[in-house]
Short mmCIF file of C-alpha atoms in Angstrom, two decimals:
data_model
loop_
_atom_site.label_atom_id
_atom_site.label_comp_id
_atom_site.label_asym_id
_atom_site.label_seq_id
_atom_site.Cartn_x
_atom_site.Cartn_y
_atom_site.Cartn_z
CA MET A 1 0.00 0.00 0.00
CA SER A 2 1.29 3.47 -0.86
CA PHE A 3 -0.12 6.91 -0.23
CA ASN A 4 -0.20 10.16 -2.18
CA PRO A 5 0.84 13.53 -0.79
CA VAL A 6 -1.77 16.15 0.02
CA THR A 7 -2.28 18.18 -3.15
CA LYS A 8 -3.75 21.62 -3.74
CA GLU A 9 -6.65 19.91 -5.46
CA LEU A 10 -7.44 17.94 -2.28
CA VAL A 11 -7.04 21.04 -0.10
CA ASP A 12 -9.45 22.96 -2.33
CA ALA A 13 -11.96 20.10 -2.14
CA LEU A 14 -11.74 20.07 1.66
CA LEU A 15 -12.08 23.85 1.84
CA ASP A 16 -15.20 23.58 -0.28
CA ALA A 17 -16.59 20.77 1.91
CA LEU A 18 -15.73 22.18 5.36
CA GLY A 19 -14.92 25.86 5.08
CA GLU A 20 -11.69 27.77 5.53
CA HIS A 21 -11.72 27.84 9.36
CA LYS A 22 -11.74 24.03 9.55
CA VAL A 23 -8.82 23.29 7.20
CA LYS A 24 -5.35 24.31 8.34
CA GLN A 25 -1.86 24.13 6.83
CA ASP A 26 -0.14 26.72 9.04
CA PRO A 27 3.34 25.40 10.00
CA ASP A 28 2.78 26.06 13.72
CA ILE A 29 -0.50 24.12 13.69
CA LEU A 30 1.05 21.22 11.76
CA GLN A 31 3.90 21.09 14.28
CA SER A 32 1.51 20.93 17.24
CA TYR A 33 -0.07 17.76 15.81
CA GLN A 34 3.12 15.83 15.04
CA THR A 35 2.92 13.89 18.32
CA ASP A 36 0.65 12.95 21.20
CA GLN A 37 2.21 12.19 24.63
CA GLU A 38 5.38 10.81 23.02
CA GLY A 39 8.29 12.95 24.18
CA ASP A 40 11.01 11.54 21.93
CA PRO A 41 11.27 13.69 18.77
CA LYS A 42 12.60 10.83 16.66
CA TYR A 43 9.08 9.32 16.69
CA HIS A 44 7.32 12.55 15.68
CA HIS A 45 5.80 12.84 12.20
CA MET A 46 4.51 16.07 10.71
CA PRO A 47 1.05 16.02 9.11
CA GLU A 48 0.52 17.77 5.81
CA LEU A 49 -2.91 19.03 6.77
CA VAL A 50 -5.08 19.34 9.90
CA VAL A 51 -8.88 19.41 9.69
CA PHE A 52 -11.45 20.20 12.39
CA PRO A 53 -14.86 18.76 11.44
CA GLU A 54 -17.90 19.69 13.51
CA SER A 55 -20.32 16.92 12.54
CA THR A 56 -20.48 13.28 11.53
CA GLU A 57 -21.37 14.33 8.01
CA GLU A 58 -18.27 16.48 7.75
CA VAL A 59 -16.10 13.59 9.01
CA ALA A 60 -17.63 11.41 6.28
CA LYS A 61 -16.79 14.03 3.63
CA VAL A 62 -13.15 14.06 4.73
CA VAL A 63 -12.94 10.26 4.65
CA ARG A 64 -14.46 10.03 1.17
CA LEU A 65 -12.02 12.59 -0.17
CA ALA A 66 -9.08 10.83 1.50
CA ASN A 67 -10.07 7.62 -0.27
CA GLN A 68 -10.45 9.43 -3.56
CA TYR A 69 -6.98 10.96 -3.32
CA LYS A 70 -5.35 8.01 -1.47
CA VAL A 71 -4.22 10.14 1.48
CA PRO A 72 -4.06 8.68 5.01
CA ILE A 73 -6.06 10.02 7.97
CA THR A 74 -4.97 9.97 11.61
CA PRO A 75 -8.06 10.47 13.84
CA ARG A 76 -7.38 12.39 17.05
CA SER A 77 -9.37 13.59 20.03
CA GLY A 78 -7.53 14.58 23.23
CA GLY A 79 -4.10 13.43 22.01
CA THR A 80 -3.29 11.75 25.33
CA SER A 81 -2.10 8.44 23.86
CA VAL A 82 1.08 7.06 25.41
CA SER A 83 1.39 4.44 22.66
CA ARG A 84 2.01 6.89 19.78
CA GLY A 85 -1.53 6.15 18.67
CA ALA A 86 -2.28 9.67 17.41
CA ILE A 87 1.00 10.27 15.57
CA PRO A 88 0.56 10.60 11.76
CA VAL A 89 3.12 7.96 10.81
CA TYR A 90 2.47 8.44 7.09
CA HIS A 91 1.87 12.21 7.35
CA GLY A 92 -1.32 13.01 5.41
CA ILE A 93 -4.32 14.41 7.32
CA VAL A 94 -4.78 14.66 11.07
CA LEU A 95 -8.53 14.73 11.71
CA VAL A 96 -9.13 16.50 15.04
CA LEU A 97 -12.47 15.76 16.72
CA THR A 98 -12.31 18.27 19.57
CA LYS A 99 -15.03 20.53 18.11
CA MET A 100 -17.53 17.67 18.40
CA ASN A 101 -17.82 18.15 22.14
CA HIS A 102 -21.48 18.14 23.14
CA ILE A 103 -23.41 15.98 25.59
CA LEU A 104 -26.44 15.47 23.36
CA LYS A 105 -28.65 13.74 25.92
CA LEU A 106 -28.44 12.62 29.53
CA ASP A 107 -31.44 10.53 30.56
CA ALA A 108 -31.30 10.13 34.34
CA ASP A 109 -34.48 8.05 34.51
CA ASN A 110 -33.29 5.49 31.99
CA LEU A 111 -29.59 5.59 32.91
CA TYR A 112 -27.86 6.49 29.67
CA ALA A 113 -26.27 9.41 27.88
CA VAL A 114 -25.50 10.24 24.26
CA VAL A 115 -22.28 12.18 23.75
CA GLU A 116 -20.12 13.38 20.91
CA THR A 117 -16.62 12.01 20.59
CA GLY A 118 -14.82 15.17 21.76
CA VAL A 119 -16.43 15.38 25.21
CA TYR A 120 -13.87 15.30 28.01
CA THR A 121 -14.30 12.18 30.11
CA SER A 122 -14.37 14.25 33.31
CA ASP A 123 -17.13 16.48 31.87
CA LEU A 124 -19.27 13.41 31.26
CA GLN A 125 -18.50 12.16 34.78
CA ASN A 126 -19.42 15.52 36.29
CA ALA A 127 -22.63 15.81 34.28
CA ALA A 128 -23.67 12.35 35.45
CA LYS A 129 -22.75 13.12 39.07
CA ALA A 130 -24.91 16.26 39.00
CA LYS A 131 -27.86 13.94 38.31
CA GLY A 132 -26.94 11.52 41.10
CA LEU A 133 -25.39 9.08 38.62
CA ILE A 134 -21.98 7.72 37.72
CA TYR A 135 -20.28 7.20 34.39
CA ALA A 136 -17.99 4.37 35.45
CA GLY A 137 -15.24 4.77 32.84
CA ASP A 138 -12.34 6.49 34.59
CA PRO A 139 -8.92 6.65 32.90
CA CYS A 140 -6.28 8.35 35.05
CA SER A 141 -6.17 11.14 32.41
CA ALA A 142 -9.95 11.79 32.69
CA THR A 143 -9.52 15.58 32.82
CA SER A 144 -7.52 15.67 29.58
CA CYS A 145 -8.70 12.66 27.56
CA MET A 146 -11.92 12.49 25.56
CA ILE A 147 -14.60 9.84 25.40
CA GLY A 148 -13.99 9.01 21.73
CA GLY A 149 -10.35 8.21 22.42
CA ASN A 150 -11.38 6.17 25.45
CA VAL A 151 -13.63 4.04 23.24
CA ALA A 152 -11.05 3.76 20.45
CA THR A 153 -8.42 2.44 22.88
CA ASN A 154 -10.77 0.62 25.28
CA ALA A 155 -9.33 2.71 28.10
CA GLY A 156 -9.18 1.23 31.58
CA GLY A 157 -8.27 3.16 34.70
CA ASP A 158 -8.83 3.08 38.43
CA ARG A 159 -12.43 1.82 38.49
CA ALA A 160 -11.96 -1.21 36.25
CA VAL A 161 -11.82 -3.63 39.19
CA LYS A 162 -15.51 -3.12 39.94
CA TYR A 163 -17.01 -1.64 36.80
CA GLY A 164 -14.84 -2.98 34.01
CA VAL A 165 -13.15 -0.99 31.24
CA THR A 166 -14.62 1.35 28.63
CA ARG A 167 -15.95 -1.62 26.66
CA ASP A 168 -18.30 -2.38 29.56
CA GLN A 169 -19.80 1.13 29.56
CA ILE A 170 -20.97 1.28 25.93
CA TYR A 171 -24.36 0.55 24.40
CA ALA A 172 -23.93 1.85 20.87
CA MET A 173 -22.02 4.30 18.70
CA LYS A 174 -22.19 6.17 15.44
CA ILE A 175 -19.14 5.73 13.23
CA VAL A 176 -17.82 6.80 9.88
CA THR A 177 -16.45 3.74 8.12
CA PRO A 178 -13.06 3.74 6.36
CA THR A 179 -14.84 4.28 3.04
CA GLY A 180 -17.00 7.15 4.29
CA ASP A 181 -20.34 5.55 5.15
CA ILE A 182 -22.18 6.61 8.31
CA VAL A 183 -23.32 3.65 10.43
CA THR A 184 -24.78 3.18 13.91
CA VAL A 185 -23.64 -0.06 15.56
CA GLY A 186 -24.93 -1.57 18.80
CA LYS A 187 -28.27 -1.09 20.58
CA ARG A 188 -29.44 0.28 23.92
CA THR A 189 -30.55 -3.17 25.00
CA LYS A 190 -29.36 -5.78 27.49
CA LYS A 191 -29.30 -8.42 24.77
CA ASN A 192 -28.58 -8.50 21.05
CA ALA A 193 -28.07 -11.73 19.13
CA CYS A 194 -28.32 -10.25 15.63
CA GLY A 195 -25.09 -11.01 13.81
CA TYR A 196 -21.65 -9.68 14.67
CA ALA A 197 -21.23 -7.30 17.61
CA LEU A 198 -19.74 -4.52 15.49
CA GLU A 199 -19.74 -2.01 18.34
CA GLN A 200 -17.43 -4.34 20.26
CA LEU A 201 -15.18 -4.69 17.23
CA MET A 202 -14.83 -0.90 17.03
CA ILE A 203 -13.99 -0.56 20.74
CA GLY A 204 -10.23 -0.86 21.07
CA SER A 205 -9.57 -0.71 17.31
CA GLU A 206 -7.52 2.48 17.78
CA GLY A 207 -9.06 4.39 14.89
CA THR A 208 -8.08 1.77 12.32
CA LEU A 209 -11.57 0.44 11.50
CA GLY A 210 -13.77 3.52 11.79
CA ILE A 211 -13.98 7.04 13.19
CA ILE A 212 -16.24 7.19 16.24
CA THR A 213 -18.36 10.36 16.27
CA GLU A 214 -21.18 9.69 18.74
CA ILE A 215 -21.48 7.27 21.67
CA THR A 216 -24.37 6.01 23.78
CA VAL A 217 -23.00 5.19 27.23
CA LYS A 218 -24.39 3.42 30.27
CA LEU A 219 -24.91 5.27 33.55
CA LEU A 220 -25.36 3.86 37.05
CA PRO A 221 -26.79 5.19 40.32
CA LEU A 222 -24.13 7.00 42.34
CA PRO A 223 -23.22 4.97 45.46
CA LYS A 224 -24.03 6.86 48.67
CA TYR A 225 -21.03 5.73 50.66
CA ARG A 226 -17.34 5.83 49.78
CA GLN A 227 -14.13 5.23 51.68
CA ASP A 228 -10.51 5.24 50.60
CA VAL A 229 -8.09 2.95 52.41
CA VAL A 230 -4.34 2.40 52.26
CA ALA A 231 -2.56 -0.75 53.39
CA VAL A 232 1.15 -0.17 53.98
CA PHE A 233 3.52 -3.10 53.60
CA ARG A 234 7.23 -3.40 54.35
CA ASP A 235 7.34 -6.68 52.41
CA ASN A 236 6.55 -6.37 48.71
CA ALA A 237 5.68 -10.05 48.20
CA LYS A 238 3.04 -9.88 50.93
CA ALA A 239 1.47 -6.79 49.33
CA LEU A 240 1.30 -8.51 45.95
CA ARG A 241 -0.70 -11.40 47.40
CA LEU A 242 -3.35 -9.12 48.90
CA PRO A 243 -5.60 -8.47 45.84
CA ASN A 244 -6.33 -12.11 45.09
CA ARG A 245 -6.99 -12.83 48.77
CA LEU A 246 -9.40 -9.90 49.13
CA THR A 247 -11.24 -10.99 46.00
CA ARG A 248 -11.69 -14.47 47.50
CA GLU A 249 -13.02 -12.84 50.66
CA GLY A 250 -15.75 -11.13 48.65
CA ILE A 251 -14.32 -7.61 48.69
CA VAL A 252 -15.54 -5.72 45.61
CA ALA A 253 -13.27 -2.68 45.56
CA MET A 254 -14.02 0.08 43.07
CA SER A 255 -10.28 0.48 42.68
CA MET A 256 -7.14 -1.16 44.03
CA GLU A 257 -3.87 0.58 43.21
CA TYR A 258 -0.20 -0.08 43.97
CA LEU A 259 2.98 1.99 44.20
CA ASP A 260 6.42 0.48 44.71
CA TYR A 261 8.98 2.18 46.94
CA LYS A 262 10.98 3.75 44.13
CA ALA A 263 7.81 5.18 42.63
CA ILE A 264 6.77 6.59 46.01
CA GLN A 265 10.13 8.32 46.31
CA ALA A 266 10.16 9.60 42.71
CA VAL A 267 6.65 11.07 42.80
CA ALA A 268 7.16 12.56 46.26
CA GLU A 269 10.23 14.35 44.93
CA TYR A 270 8.27 15.55 41.88
CA LEU A 271 5.45 16.91 44.08
CA ASP A 272 7.88 18.14 46.75
CA VAL A 273 5.97 16.37 49.53
CA THR A 274 6.83 13.93 52.30
CA ALA A 275 5.47 10.48 51.52
CA PRO A 276 3.67 8.94 54.53
CA PHE A 277 5.33 5.84 56.03
CA ALA A 278 8.22 6.10 53.55
CA GLU A 279 11.03 6.82 55.99
CA ASP A 280 12.02 3.20 55.29
CA PHE A 281 11.15 0.76 52.50
CA CYS A 282 7.40 0.41 52.00
CA VAL A 283 4.79 -0.12 49.29
CA TYR A 284 1.22 1.14 49.13
CA VAL A 285 -1.94 -0.77 48.24
CA ILE A 286 -4.64 1.90 47.89
CA MET A 287 -8.30 0.88 47.77
CA THR A 288 -11.62 2.64 47.19
CA ILE A 289 -14.80 1.02 48.44
CA GLU A 290 -18.24 2.22 47.34
CA THR A 291 -21.57 0.88 48.61
CA TYR A 292 -25.25 1.79 48.70
CA ASN A 293 -25.56 0.58 52.29
CA GLU A 294 -23.65 1.95 55.30
CA ALA A 295 -23.66 -1.34 57.21
CA TYR A 296 -22.21 -3.15 54.23
CA MET A 297 -19.51 -0.49 53.98
CA ASP A 298 -18.56 -1.14 57.60
CA GLU A 299 -18.39 -4.88 56.94
CA GLN A 300 -16.11 -4.36 53.93
CA LEU A 301 -13.75 -2.08 55.88
CA VAL A 302 -13.49 -4.52 58.78
CA THR A 303 -12.70 -7.38 56.38
CA ILE A 304 -10.05 -5.32 54.56
CA ASP A 305 -8.38 -4.39 57.84
CA GLU A 306 -8.38 -7.95 59.15
CA VAL A 307 -7.19 -9.57 55.93
CA ALA A 308 -4.51 -6.97 55.14
CA ARG A 309 -3.02 -7.22 58.63
CA GLU A 310 -3.16 -11.01 58.45
CA MET A 311 -1.29 -10.77 55.12
CA GLY A 312 1.43 -8.66 56.75
CA ALA A 313 0.34 -5.01 56.45
CA GLU A 314 2.06 -2.79 58.97
CA ASP A 315 -0.73 -0.23 58.90
CA VAL A 316 -4.23 -0.01 57.43
CA ARG A 317 -6.04 3.29 57.58
CA ILE A 318 -8.75 5.40 55.95
CA ILE A 319 -7.46 8.29 53.80
CA GLU A 320 -9.10 11.20 52.03
CA PRO A 321 -9.69 11.04 48.24
CA LYS A 322 -7.29 13.97 47.77
CA SER A 323 -4.74 12.75 50.31
CA THR A 324 -1.00 12.83 49.72
CA ILE A 325 -1.05 9.09 49.09
CA TRP A 326 -3.69 9.33 46.35
CA ASN A 327 -1.87 12.31 44.83
CA LEU A 328 1.29 10.23 44.65
CA ARG A 329 -0.52 7.57 42.66
CA LYS A 330 -2.34 10.03 40.39
CA ASN A 331 0.89 11.83 39.47
CA PHE A 332 2.95 8.75 38.62
CA GLY A 333 2.99 9.41 34.87
CA GLU A 334 3.78 13.11 35.20
CA ALA A 335 6.64 12.38 37.60
CA ALA A 336 8.12 9.76 35.26
CA ARG A 337 7.85 12.08 32.26
CA GLU A 338 9.45 14.96 34.16
CA ALA A 339 12.39 12.82 35.27
CA SER A 340 12.84 11.04 31.95
CA PRO A 341 11.06 12.51 28.88
CA LYS A 342 12.04 9.43 26.84
CA TYR A 343 10.86 6.92 29.42
CA TYR A 344 9.05 3.77 28.27
CA GLN A 345 5.90 2.91 30.20
CA GLU A 346 4.89 -0.74 30.18
CA ASP A 347 1.22 -1.74 30.20
CA PHE A 348 1.23 -5.50 30.56
CA VAL A 349 -1.69 -7.25 32.21
CA VAL A 350 -1.81 -10.72 33.77
CA PRO A 351 -4.34 -12.86 35.64
CA LEU A 352 -4.73 -11.70 39.24
CA ASP A 353 -3.04 -14.75 40.70
CA LYS A 354 0.02 -14.22 38.45
CA ILE A 355 0.85 -10.63 39.47
CA ILE A 356 3.51 -11.79 41.89
CA ASP A 357 5.25 -13.90 39.21
CA VAL A 358 5.83 -10.85 37.01
CA MET A 359 6.37 -8.21 39.68
CA GLU A 360 9.02 -10.26 41.46
CA ALA A 361 10.88 -10.82 38.17
CA ILE A 362 11.09 -7.11 37.29
CA PRO A 363 13.99 -6.30 39.68
CA THR A 364 15.95 -9.19 38.17
CA PHE A 365 15.41 -7.85 34.64
CA GLU A 366 16.19 -4.32 35.82
CA LYS A 367 19.53 -5.43 37.21
CA LYS A 368 20.33 -7.66 34.23
CA HIS A 369 19.81 -4.91 31.66
CA GLY A 370 20.85 -1.91 33.74
CA ILE A 371 17.56 -0.08 33.30
CA PRO A 372 16.20 1.85 36.30
CA THR A 373 12.48 1.29 36.84
CA ILE A 374 9.61 2.61 38.91
CA THR A 375 6.30 0.74 39.07
CA CYS A 376 2.66 1.47 39.75
CA ALA A 377 -0.19 -0.89 39.00
CA HIS A 378 -3.92 -1.30 38.83
CA ILE A 379 -3.19 -4.22 41.09
CA GLY A 380 -6.84 -5.21 41.47
CA ASP A 381 -7.07 -6.20 37.80
CA GLY A 382 -3.48 -7.28 37.15
CA ASN A 383 -2.49 -4.27 35.01
CA ILE A 384 1.16 -3.35 35.67
CA HIS A 385 2.76 -0.03 34.65
CA THR A 386 6.51 -0.35 34.99
CA ALA A 387 8.28 2.77 33.74
CA LEU A 388 11.70 2.12 32.20
CA MET A 389 13.67 5.28 32.96
CA ASN A 390 16.18 6.75 30.52
CA TYR A 391 18.34 9.09 32.59
CA ASP A 392 21.50 9.12 30.45
CA PHE A 393 21.41 6.50 27.64
CA ASP A 394 21.95 7.57 24.05
CA ASP A 395 19.32 6.55 21.49
CA ASP A 396 21.02 3.39 20.24
CA GLU A 397 21.86 2.11 23.71
CA TRP A 398 18.35 2.88 24.96
CA LYS A 399 16.72 1.04 22.06
CA GLN A 400 18.90 -2.02 22.68
CA LYS A 401 18.17 -2.03 26.41
CA VAL A 402 14.41 -1.72 25.97
CA GLU A 403 14.36 -4.51 23.40
CA ALA A 404 16.48 -6.75 25.65
CA PHE A 405 14.15 -6.03 28.59
CA HIS A 406 11.16 -6.99 26.42
CA ASP A 407 12.89 -10.19 25.32
CA ASP A 408 12.75 -11.24 28.97
CA VAL A 409 9.53 -9.74 30.30
CA TYR A 410 7.12 -10.40 27.39
CA PRO A 411 7.71 -14.18 27.24
CA LEU A 412 7.06 -14.28 30.99
CA VAL A 413 3.88 -12.20 30.70
CA TYR A 414 2.50 -14.37 27.90
CA SER A 415 3.54 -17.61 29.61
CA VAL A 416 1.30 -16.81 32.59
CA GLY A 417 -1.68 -15.92 30.38
CA GLY A 418 -1.18 -12.17 30.05
CA THR A 419 -0.69 -9.65 27.24
CA MET A 420 1.59 -6.67 26.60
CA SER A 421 -1.20 -4.09 26.84
CA GLY A 422 -4.09 -3.87 29.25
CA GLU A 423 -5.37 -0.37 28.47
CA HIS A 424 -2.96 1.81 26.47
CA GLY A 425 -3.20 -0.10 23.21
CA ILE A 426 -0.62 -1.09 20.61
CA GLY A 427 -0.50 2.14 18.64
CA TYR A 428 2.73 2.69 16.74
CA LYS A 429 4.82 1.93 19.81
CA ARG A 430 4.32 -1.84 20.10
CA VAL A 431 3.76 -2.84 16.46
CA ALA A 432 6.79 -5.13 16.15
CA ASP A 433 6.34 -6.74 19.56
CA PHE A 434 2.62 -7.25 18.98
CA GLU A 435 3.25 -9.26 15.83
CA LYS A 436 6.05 -11.19 17.51
CA TYR A 437 3.96 -12.34 20.48
CA THR A 438 0.52 -12.71 18.89
CA ASP A 439 -0.67 -16.10 17.68
CA PRO A 440 -0.14 -16.07 13.87
CA ALA A 441 -3.68 -17.22 13.14
CA GLU A 442 -5.14 -14.52 15.38
CA PHE A 443 -2.88 -11.91 13.80
CA LYS A 444 -3.98 -13.02 10.32
CA MET A 445 -7.64 -12.63 11.30
CA MET A 446 -7.02 -9.06 12.45
CA GLN A 447 -5.25 -8.19 9.21
CA ALA A 448 -8.10 -9.69 7.21
CA ILE A 449 -10.65 -7.55 9.05
CA LYS A 450 -8.60 -4.40 8.46
CA LYS A 451 -8.15 -5.17 4.75
CA ALA A 452 -11.86 -5.93 4.30
CA LEU A 453 -13.12 -2.78 6.01
CA ASP A 454 -10.36 -0.40 4.92
CA PRO A 455 -9.18 -1.53 1.47
CA ASN A 456 -7.07 1.60 0.94
CA ASP A 457 -5.57 1.46 4.46
CA ILE A 458 -6.71 5.07 4.91
CA LEU A 459 -7.49 5.07 8.65
CA ASN A 460 -4.58 5.37 11.07
CA PRO A 461 -2.12 3.29 9.03
CA GLY A 462 0.91 2.00 10.88
CA LYS A 463 -1.02 1.38 14.11
CA ILE A 464 -1.54 -2.08 15.70
CA PHE A 465 0.18 -3.61 12.65
CA ASP A 466 1.56 -2.08 9.48
CA LEU A 467 -0.02 -3.29 6.25
CA GLU A 468 2.45 -1.11 4.32
CA GLN A 469 5.20 -3.59 5.19
CA LYS A 470 3.26 -6.72 4.28
#
């Protein structure tokens, strides 16, 4: 597959279709869309054109013209991808969806909302909360990411332990197909046995199979009672065994988060705060419990305290939602990026009972390859974010070290039934590793779907896998 450059003829056609204020070629605008959250300039790619549609119909016009002129499109909403998912690898058009930012309907009686793709996730959460409801999707970047990007990457986040990931919050969506048709997939029903679940196929497809423009999401009643708890351990292995044990005891935490000692120190330094309990080695397991019944809340808290102390916790105590400990966890990514702009954040996920197998191997791999690491985790669902820190390696040495680290950690992750990405996606960042560790038959099926739906490879080429190289 090969692409054509953006021509004056295409620009004129887009100007005619969208209007001058929605089609931009200014060098400063092009430069601002050459990357997402990727801080290493060698991975940046400059688009040739940036467009800002304001409706599904306008998105469809852009896609049809891109097919006509064989020019690639990189869809983009908040641009918060940490997998290089919104970088225009093959230049072409960056299609920015931020002007499609309206909550079209919020039905409190029937527990759903209809939103455009450019709505900030936190705005949807706040709108639901104002009605006594909860939108349960909650990526850590909720104040800066947008709901369309959440759906495209099947974003996870803190609440996934109880409520699941973005996939579990979606009824239906309107999409523009890779050839420019407008289709609504999914239904606002509990059941649907009519053919393929196309809405589920689109979720997590990273903008390669369609451009999501409108989403119907599920809402839930807002729990009346909430408590945040931290269990402090001086023994890492004991902390890592806690999530599976609590699950067996019937604890349904909304979230269960983890920070290792090096992460606690690094984020505390970034925030210029004193980390509680961290005068000596410790790790945090941070939990949020939500219930509709006060007595049940008390029962859950008593069980957590008893089990955590039995498992070896030195201290178990209630904390405030905006406590120093929660702030340390929430600022993990910012602290890593500040200390090492070219850091590599892992996203592997494993079955709950296998967390300890991977987490206890990481220090061995760190020492073997000479890569400093700090680790946080959505420990309640087995999603581990180890940040490989590049303090002083040159590009070639860094590339070799990361690849060598992956040659050890990925076989381990897959051997225990895990995958390399739990919530960030493959993007452009993990293309080679994804092909290497994916079952060939499964990989072939994915390629076949992409080729069937996007014959010109127009949408987000170079992401997940690269048909250009096949």
